[in-house]
Amino acid sequence: DTGVSQDPRHKITKRGQNVTFRCDPISEHNRLYWYRQTLGQGPEFLTYFQNEAQLEKSRLLSDRFSAERPKGSFSTLEIQRTEQGDSAMYLCASSLSWEVGYGYTFGSGTRLTVV
Amino acid sequence: GENVEQHPSTLSVQEGDSAVIKCTYSDSASNYFPWYKQELGKRPQLIIDIRSNVGEKKDQRIAVTLNKTAKHFSLHITETQPEDSAVYFCAARRGNQGGKLIFGQGTELSVKP
């Protein structure tokens, strides 16, 4: 495992359906982050975990969004009752927590299209 | 609140020229400032970072400068090449609180041969 893996790469769903994305971080990284990126914008913070604990969730995240990292390894991001405004690239990243200088390693993202 | 402003949004230079991208941040407790390069359809990749106890850092053709007093930092690319063409994002983070990065809006750099 040499990087952050995300699955699926692309997802097309009808409005109102639920979707779930998966992220597998770099194995020794104990911090895992979810970001959302729309065209022409920088990544927007959604939530992050240290091990299995969800330490922060963006106020921009509605109740339709939930994330888990049950065993401190992979994480899932679920969006319920999808809306067209949810269409975006969902990026996962991981990092080591005890060294402030360590940057993120991003995954390739899951591109969600809500039709 | 936490905010990172990035300028310009687009930048076009001739091959061999220098490019400078500037960012300002609002949170004075920020102490770590990475820069990411994102090519079309690919993931953001870390290219250089700087901590708040350092004023400048250089890695070959890339350098970053930090002015804590003014709360701004800049990316400098010298001797630009067509493969430098991409979107560049700056970010800022509070090292001891949360660990999340706040990103700027991005700069689309185009290097013309």
PDB file of C-alpha atoms in Angstrom:
ATOM      1  CA  ASP A   1       0.000   0.000   0.000  1.00  0.00           C
ATOM      2  CA  THR A   2       1.762   3.073  -1.224  1.00  0.00           C
ATOM      3  CA  GLY A   3      -1.018   5.626  -1.243  1.00  0.00           C
ATOM      4  CA  VAL A   4      -4.528   6.610  -0.306  1.00  0.00           C
ATOM      5  CA  SER A   5      -7.181   4.615  -2.141  1.00  0.00           C
ATOM      6  CA  GLN A   6     -10.741   5.728  -2.786  1.00  0.00           C
ATOM      7  CA  ASP A   7     -13.617   3.756  -4.160  1.00  0.00           C
ATOM      8  CA  PRO A   8     -15.505   4.197  -6.394  1.00  0.00           C
ATOM      9  CA  ARG A   9     -13.749   6.660  -8.718  1.00  0.00           C
ATOM     10  CA  HIS A  10     -17.022   7.811 -10.210  1.00  0.00           C
ATOM     11  CA  LYS A  11     -20.612   7.603  -9.022  1.00  0.00           C
ATOM     12  CA  ILE A  12     -23.740   8.730 -10.837  1.00  0.00           C
ATOM     13  CA  THR A  13     -26.884   8.640  -8.788  1.00  0.00           C
ATOM     14  CA  LYS A  14     -30.430   9.888  -8.974  1.00  0.00           C
ATOM     15  CA  ARG A  15     -31.558  12.655  -6.685  1.00  0.00           C
ATOM     16  CA  GLY A  16     -32.882  11.279  -3.436  1.00  0.00           C
ATOM     17  CA  GLN A  17     -30.742   8.144  -3.424  1.00  0.00           C
ATOM     18  CA  ASN A  18     -28.153   7.324  -0.785  1.00  0.00           C
ATOM     19  CA  VAL A  19     -24.484   6.874  -1.683  1.00  0.00           C
ATOM     20  CA  THR A  20     -21.479   5.619   0.249  1.00  0.00           C
ATOM     21  CA  PHE A  21     -17.811   6.172  -0.519  1.00  0.00           C
ATOM     22  CA  ARG A  22     -14.828   4.362   0.911  1.00  0.00           C
ATOM     23  CA  CYS A  23     -11.324   5.568   1.718  1.00  0.00           C
ATOM     24  CA  ASP A  24      -8.315   3.436   2.628  1.00  0.00           C
ATOM     25  CA  PRO A  25      -5.537   5.630   4.061  1.00  0.00           C
ATOM     26  CA  ILE A  26      -1.824   4.950   4.186  1.00  0.00           C
ATOM     27  CA  SER A  27      -1.532   2.218   6.799  1.00  0.00           C
ATOM     28  CA  GLU A  28       0.626   4.048   9.352  1.00  0.00           C
ATOM     29  CA  HIS A  29      -1.365   7.294   9.119  1.00  0.00           C
ATOM     30  CA  ASN A  30      -3.723   7.751  12.051  1.00  0.00           C
ATOM     31  CA  ARG A  31      -5.412  10.923  10.805  1.00  0.00           C
ATOM     32  CA  LEU A  32      -7.949  10.754   8.014  1.00  0.00           C
ATOM     33  CA  TYR A  33      -9.721  13.698   6.407  1.00  0.00           C
ATOM     34  CA  TRP A  34     -12.628  14.155   4.041  1.00  0.00           C
ATOM     35  CA  TYR A  35     -12.817  17.163   1.739  1.00  0.00           C
ATOM     36  CA  ARG A  36     -15.168  18.210  -1.038  1.00  0.00           C
ATOM     37  CA  GLN A  37     -13.979  20.013  -4.141  1.00  0.00           C
ATOM     38  CA  THR A  38     -16.127  21.680  -6.778  1.00  0.00           C
ATOM     39  CA  LEU A  39     -14.879  22.913 -10.135  1.00  0.00           C
ATOM     40  CA  GLY A  40     -12.561  25.886  -9.844  1.00  0.00           C
ATOM     41  CA  GLN A  41     -12.458  25.825  -6.051  1.00  0.00           C
ATOM     42  CA  GLY A  42     -10.052  24.660  -3.401  1.00  0.00           C
ATOM     43  CA  PRO A  43     -10.829  21.606  -1.281  1.00  0.00           C
ATOM     44  CA  GLU A  44     -13.420  22.352   1.397  1.00  0.00           C
ATOM     45  CA  PHE A  45     -13.069  20.639   4.770  1.00  0.00           C
ATOM     46  CA  LEU A  46     -15.847  18.214   5.763  1.00  0.00           C
ATOM     47  CA  THR A  47     -14.607  16.146   8.688  1.00  0.00           C
ATOM     48  CA  TYR A  48     -11.613  14.353  10.126  1.00  0.00           C
ATOM     49  CA  PHE A  49     -10.689  11.403  12.329  1.00  0.00           C
ATOM     50  CA  GLN A  50      -7.828  10.542  14.580  1.00  0.00           C
ATOM     51  CA  ASN A  51      -7.859   6.773  14.711  1.00  0.00           C
ATOM     52  CA  GLU A  52     -11.559   5.884  15.125  1.00  0.00           C
ATOM     53  CA  ALA A  53     -12.561   9.154  16.812  1.00  0.00           C
ATOM     54  CA  GLN A  54     -14.276  11.813  14.692  1.00  0.00           C
ATOM     55  CA  LEU A  55     -12.701  14.975  16.081  1.00  0.00           C
ATOM     56  CA  GLU A  56     -14.299  17.681  13.974  1.00  0.00           C
ATOM     57  CA  LYS A  57     -17.168  18.082  11.562  1.00  0.00           C
ATOM     58  CA  SER A  58     -17.699  21.138   9.406  1.00  0.00           C
ATOM     59  CA  ARG A  59     -20.723  23.294  10.137  1.00  0.00           C
ATOM     60  CA  LEU A  60     -21.306  23.230   6.406  1.00  0.00           C
ATOM     61  CA  LEU A  61     -22.021  19.514   6.638  1.00  0.00           C
ATOM     62  CA  SER A  62     -25.725  18.844   6.830  1.00  0.00           C
ATOM     63  CA  ASP A  63     -27.323  15.993   8.747  1.00  0.00           C
ATOM     64  CA  ARG A  64     -27.517  14.070   5.483  1.00  0.00           C
ATOM     65  CA  PHE A  65     -23.770  13.480   5.647  1.00  0.00           C
ATOM     66  CA  SER A  66     -22.212  10.956   7.991  1.00  0.00           C
ATOM     67  CA  ALA A  67     -18.731   9.498   8.205  1.00  0.00           C
ATOM     68  CA  GLU A  68     -17.290   6.587  10.100  1.00  0.00           C
ATOM     69  CA  ARG A  69     -13.927   5.027  10.725  1.00  0.00           C
ATOM     70  CA  PRO A  70     -14.903   2.040  12.849  1.00  0.00           C
ATOM     71  CA  LYS A  71     -11.543   0.360  13.393  1.00  0.00           C
ATOM     72  CA  GLY A  72      -9.276   3.299  12.828  1.00  0.00           C
ATOM     73  CA  SER A  73      -8.315   2.091   9.389  1.00  0.00           C
ATOM     74  CA  PHE A  74     -10.615   2.664   6.386  1.00  0.00           C
ATOM     75  CA  SER A  75     -13.392   5.246   6.465  1.00  0.00           C
ATOM     76  CA  THR A  76     -16.769   5.602   4.796  1.00  0.00           C
ATOM     77  CA  LEU A  77     -18.655   8.757   3.887  1.00  0.00           C
ATOM     78  CA  GLU A  78     -22.389   8.396   3.360  1.00  0.00           C
ATOM     79  CA  ILE A  79     -24.698  10.952   1.814  1.00  0.00           C
ATOM     80  CA  GLN A  80     -28.408  10.360   2.313  1.00  0.00           C
ATOM     81  CA  ARG A  81     -31.152  11.738   0.084  1.00  0.00           C
ATOM     82  CA  THR A  82     -28.671  13.186  -2.383  1.00  0.00           C
ATOM     83  CA  GLU A  83     -29.334  16.585  -3.951  1.00  0.00           C
ATOM     84  CA  GLN A  84     -27.921  18.082  -7.129  1.00  0.00           C
ATOM     85  CA  GLY A  85     -25.836  20.438  -5.046  1.00  0.00           C
ATOM     86  CA  ASP A  86     -23.954  17.430  -3.670  1.00  0.00           C
ATOM     87  CA  SER A  87     -22.329  16.888  -7.066  1.00  0.00           C
ATOM     88  CA  ALA A  88     -18.588  17.331  -6.481  1.00  0.00           C
ATOM     89  CA  MET A  89     -15.289  15.523  -6.113  1.00  0.00           C
ATOM     90  CA  TYR A  90     -14.979  13.975  -2.654  1.00  0.00           C
ATOM     91  CA  LEU A  91     -11.355  13.748  -1.596  1.00  0.00           C
ATOM     92  CA  CYS A  92      -9.904  11.708   1.210  1.00  0.00           C
ATOM     93  CA  ALA A  93      -6.483  12.422   2.707  1.00  0.00           C
ATOM     94  CA  SER A  94      -4.389  10.956   5.485  1.00  0.00           C
ATOM     95  CA  SER A  95      -1.470  12.129   7.597  1.00  0.00           C
ATOM     96  CA  LEU A  96       0.578  11.378  10.675  1.00  0.00           C
ATOM     97  CA  SER A  97      -0.672  13.332  13.661  1.00  0.00           C
ATOM     98  CA  TRP A  98       2.313  13.817  15.916  1.00  0.00           C
ATOM     99  CA  GLU A  99       4.369  15.894  13.531  1.00  0.00           C
ATOM    100  CA  VAL A 100       2.798  19.226  12.701  1.00  0.00           C
ATOM    101  CA  GLY A 101       4.869  19.566   9.579  1.00  0.00           C
ATOM    102  CA  TYR A 102       3.536  16.533   7.796  1.00  0.00           C
ATOM    103  CA  GLY A 103       1.307  17.360   4.882  1.00  0.00           C
ATOM    104  CA  TYR A 104      -1.585  15.345   3.643  1.00  0.00           C
ATOM    105  CA  THR A 105      -1.467  12.571   1.107  1.00  0.00           C
ATOM    106  CA  PHE A 106      -4.604  12.778  -0.972  1.00  0.00           C
ATOM    107  CA  GLY A 107      -6.467  10.000  -2.696  1.00  0.00           C
ATOM    108  CA  SER A 108      -7.648  10.320  -6.298  1.00  0.00           C
ATOM    109  CA  GLY A 109     -11.146  11.159  -5.175  1.00  0.00           C
ATOM    110  CA  THR A 110     -14.674  10.001  -5.893  1.00  0.00           C
ATOM    111  CA  ARG A 111     -16.525  12.121  -8.415  1.00  0.00           C
ATOM    112  CA  LEU A 112     -20.226  12.240  -7.572  1.00  0.00           C
ATOM    113  CA  THR A 113     -22.812  13.312 -10.116  1.00  0.00           C
ATOM    114  CA  VAL A 114     -26.391  13.662  -8.926  1.00  0.00           C
ATOM    115  CA  VAL A 115     -28.920  13.708 -11.760  1.00  0.00           C
TER     116      VAL A 115
ATOM    117  CA  GLY B   1     -12.950  32.968  11.384  1.00  0.00           C
ATOM    118  CA  GLU B   2     -10.579  30.838   9.368  1.00  0.00           C
ATOM    119  CA  ASN B   3      -9.982  32.056   5.842  1.00  0.00           C
ATOM    120  CA  VAL B   4      -7.236  31.830   3.219  1.00  0.00           C
ATOM    121  CA  GLU B   5      -7.271  34.194   0.262  1.00  0.00           C
ATOM    122  CA  GLN B   6      -5.211  33.350  -2.818  1.00  0.00           C
ATOM    123  CA  HIS B   7      -4.210  35.560  -5.756  1.00  0.00           C
ATOM    124  CA  PRO B   8      -4.172  35.619  -8.688  1.00  0.00           C
ATOM    125  CA  SER B   9      -6.818  33.142  -9.785  1.00  0.00           C
ATOM    126  CA  THR B  10      -5.114  32.693 -13.164  1.00  0.00           C
ATOM    127  CA  LEU B  11      -1.522  33.340 -14.170  1.00  0.00           C
ATOM    128  CA  SER B  12       0.042  33.003 -17.593  1.00  0.00           C
ATOM    129  CA  VAL B  13       3.824  33.198 -18.094  1.00  0.00           C
ATOM    130  CA  GLN B  14       6.321  32.444 -20.819  1.00  0.00           C
ATOM    131  CA  GLU B  15       8.551  29.433 -20.411  1.00  0.00           C
ATOM    132  CA  GLY B  16      11.644  30.432 -18.456  1.00  0.00           C
ATOM    133  CA  ASP B  17       9.970  33.299 -16.628  1.00  0.00           C
ATOM    134  CA  SER B  18       9.202  33.318 -12.906  1.00  0.00           C
ATOM    135  CA  ALA B  19       5.758  32.893 -11.367  1.00  0.00           C
ATOM    136  CA  VAL B  20       4.601  34.179  -7.984  1.00  0.00           C
ATOM    137  CA  ILE B  21       1.393  33.207  -6.192  1.00  0.00           C
ATOM    138  CA  LYS B  22       0.355  34.951  -2.984  1.00  0.00           C
ATOM    139  CA  CYS B  23      -1.857  33.918  -0.077  1.00  0.00           C
ATOM    140  CA  THR B  24      -3.066  35.668   3.038  1.00  0.00           C
ATOM    141  CA  TYR B  25      -4.539  33.993   6.095  1.00  0.00           C
ATOM    142  CA  SER B  26      -6.775  35.263   8.848  1.00  0.00           C
ATOM    143  CA  ASP B  27      -6.009  32.953  11.781  1.00  0.00           C
ATOM    144  CA  SER B  28      -2.914  34.223  13.588  1.00  0.00           C
ATOM    145  CA  ALA B  29      -2.539  30.824  15.292  1.00  0.00           C
ATOM    146  CA  SER B  30      -1.757  29.159  11.956  1.00  0.00           C
ATOM    147  CA  ASN B  31       1.718  27.680  12.002  1.00  0.00           C
ATOM    148  CA  TYR B  32       2.001  25.378   8.987  1.00  0.00           C
ATOM    149  CA  PHE B  33       1.615  26.379   5.346  1.00  0.00           C
ATOM    150  CA  PRO B  34       1.757  23.782   2.571  1.00  0.00           C
ATOM    151  CA  TRP B  35       1.403  24.248  -1.182  1.00  0.00           C
ATOM    152  CA  TYR B  36      -0.267  21.690  -3.414  1.00  0.00           C
ATOM    153  CA  LYS B  37      -0.144  21.193  -7.169  1.00  0.00           C
ATOM    154  CA  GLN B  38      -3.146  19.670  -8.906  1.00  0.00           C
ATOM    155  CA  GLU B  39      -2.970  18.639 -12.535  1.00  0.00           C
ATOM    156  CA  LEU B  40      -6.180  18.226 -14.475  1.00  0.00           C
ATOM    157  CA  GLY B  41      -8.113  15.199 -13.259  1.00  0.00           C
ATOM    158  CA  LYS B  42      -5.505  14.246 -10.680  1.00  0.00           C
ATOM    159  CA  ARG B  43      -5.138  14.427  -6.922  1.00  0.00           C
ATOM    160  CA  PRO B  44      -3.548  17.417  -5.180  1.00  0.00           C
ATOM    161  CA  GLN B  45       0.118  16.727  -4.444  1.00  0.00           C
ATOM    162  CA  LEU B  46       2.273  18.431  -1.841  1.00  0.00           C
ATOM    163  CA  ILE B  47       5.137  20.318  -3.478  1.00  0.00           C
ATOM    164  CA  ILE B  48       6.580  22.353  -0.622  1.00  0.00           C
ATOM    165  CA  ASP B  49       5.648  23.457   2.891  1.00  0.00           C
ATOM    166  CA  ILE B  50       6.876  25.879   5.509  1.00  0.00           C
ATOM    167  CA  ARG B  51       6.478  26.193   9.249  1.00  0.00           C
ATOM    168  CA  SER B  52       5.925  29.416  11.113  1.00  0.00           C
ATOM    169  CA  ASN B  53       9.387  29.440  12.679  1.00  0.00           C
ATOM    170  CA  VAL B  54      11.005  29.739   9.236  1.00  0.00           C
ATOM    171  CA  GLY B  55      10.883  32.717   6.899  1.00  0.00           C
ATOM    172  CA  GLU B  56      11.878  31.029   3.656  1.00  0.00           C
ATOM    173  CA  LYS B  57      12.339  27.561   2.241  1.00  0.00           C
ATOM    174  CA  LYS B  58      13.675  26.520  -1.148  1.00  0.00           C
ATOM    175  CA  ASP B  59      13.610  23.298  -3.110  1.00  0.00           C
ATOM    176  CA  GLN B  60      15.299  23.541  -6.515  1.00  0.00           C
ATOM    177  CA  ARG B  61      13.113  25.865  -8.649  1.00  0.00           C
ATOM    178  CA  ILE B  62      10.443  26.278  -5.988  1.00  0.00           C
ATOM    179  CA  ALA B  63      10.573  28.536  -2.947  1.00  0.00           C
ATOM    180  CA  VAL B  64       8.081  29.662  -0.335  1.00  0.00           C
ATOM    181  CA  THR B  65       8.335  32.797   1.810  1.00  0.00           C
ATOM    182  CA  LEU B  66       6.358  33.578   4.948  1.00  0.00           C
ATOM    183  CA  ASN B  67       5.654  36.933   6.591  1.00  0.00           C
ATOM    184  CA  LYS B  68       3.965  36.169   9.918  1.00  0.00           C
ATOM    185  CA  THR B  69       3.499  39.804  10.823  1.00  0.00           C
ATOM    186  CA  ALA B  70       1.546  40.497   7.673  1.00  0.00           C
ATOM    187  CA  LYS B  71      -0.005  37.011   7.674  1.00  0.00           C
ATOM    188  CA  HIS B  72       0.895  36.234   4.110  1.00  0.00           C
ATOM    189  CA  PHE B  73       2.985  33.657   2.293  1.00  0.00           C
ATOM    190  CA  SER B  74       4.020  33.236  -1.301  1.00  0.00           C
ATOM    191  CA  LEU B  75       5.077  30.541  -3.746  1.00  0.00           C
ATOM    192  CA  HIS B  76       7.860  31.375  -6.184  1.00  0.00           C
ATOM    193  CA  ILE B  77       8.611  29.225  -9.219  1.00  0.00           C
ATOM    194  CA  THR B  78      11.688  30.137 -11.229  1.00  0.00           C
ATOM    195  CA  GLU B  79      12.644  29.046 -14.755  1.00  0.00           C
ATOM    196  CA  THR B  80       9.106  27.846 -15.399  1.00  0.00           C
ATOM    197  CA  GLN B  81       8.537  24.890 -17.707  1.00  0.00           C
ATOM    198  CA  PRO B  82       5.373  23.752 -19.529  1.00  0.00           C
ATOM    199  CA  GLU B  83       5.035  20.862 -17.065  1.00  0.00           C
ATOM    200  CA  ASP B  84       4.582  23.411 -14.286  1.00  0.00           C
ATOM    201  CA  SER B  85       1.169  24.177 -15.786  1.00  0.00           C
ATOM    202  CA  ALA B  86      -1.445  23.152 -13.198  1.00  0.00           C
ATOM    203  CA  VAL B  87      -3.656  24.551 -10.456  1.00  0.00           C
ATOM    204  CA  TYR B  88      -1.772  25.496  -7.304  1.00  0.00           C
ATOM    205  CA  PHE B  89      -3.408  25.665  -3.869  1.00  0.00           C
ATOM    206  CA  CYS B  90      -2.057  27.219  -0.724  1.00  0.00           C
ATOM    207  CA  ALA B  91      -3.291  26.135   2.693  1.00  0.00           C
ATOM    208  CA  ALA B  92      -2.907  27.007   6.355  1.00  0.00           C
ATOM    209  CA  ARG B  93      -3.252  24.940   9.492  1.00  0.00           C
ATOM    210  CA  ARG B  94      -3.213  25.307  13.270  1.00  0.00           C
ATOM    211  CA  GLY B  95      -0.715  22.658  14.208  1.00  0.00           C
ATOM    212  CA  ASN B  96      -2.004  21.860  17.659  1.00  0.00           C
ATOM    213  CA  GLN B  97      -5.719  22.227  17.150  1.00  0.00           C
ATOM    214  CA  GLY B  98      -7.564  19.949  14.810  1.00  0.00           C
ATOM    215  CA  GLY B  99      -5.041  19.492  12.101  1.00  0.00           C
ATOM    216  CA  LYS B 100      -7.416  20.449   9.305  1.00  0.00           C
ATOM    217  CA  LEU B 101      -6.082  22.463   6.415  1.00  0.00           C
ATOM    218  CA  ILE B 102      -7.923  25.528   5.140  1.00  0.00           C
ATOM    219  CA  PHE B 103      -7.291  25.912   1.418  1.00  0.00           C
ATOM    220  CA  GLY B 104      -7.153  28.924  -0.824  1.00  0.00           C
ATOM    221  CA  GLN B 105      -9.245  29.135  -3.953  1.00  0.00           C
ATOM    222  CA  GLY B 106      -6.446  28.044  -6.280  1.00  0.00           C
ATOM    223  CA  THR B 107      -4.338  29.610  -9.031  1.00  0.00           C
ATOM    224  CA  GLU B 108      -4.376  28.197 -12.529  1.00  0.00           C
ATOM    225  CA  LEU B 109      -0.845  28.563 -13.874  1.00  0.00           C
ATOM    226  CA  SER B 110      -0.261  28.316 -17.601  1.00  0.00           C
ATOM    227  CA  VAL B 111       3.319  28.189 -18.893  1.00  0.00           C
ATOM    228  CA  LYS B 112       3.495  28.925 -22.610  1.00  0.00           C
ATOM    229  CA  PRO B 113       6.352  27.385 -24.592  1.00  0.00           C
TER     230      PRO B 113
END
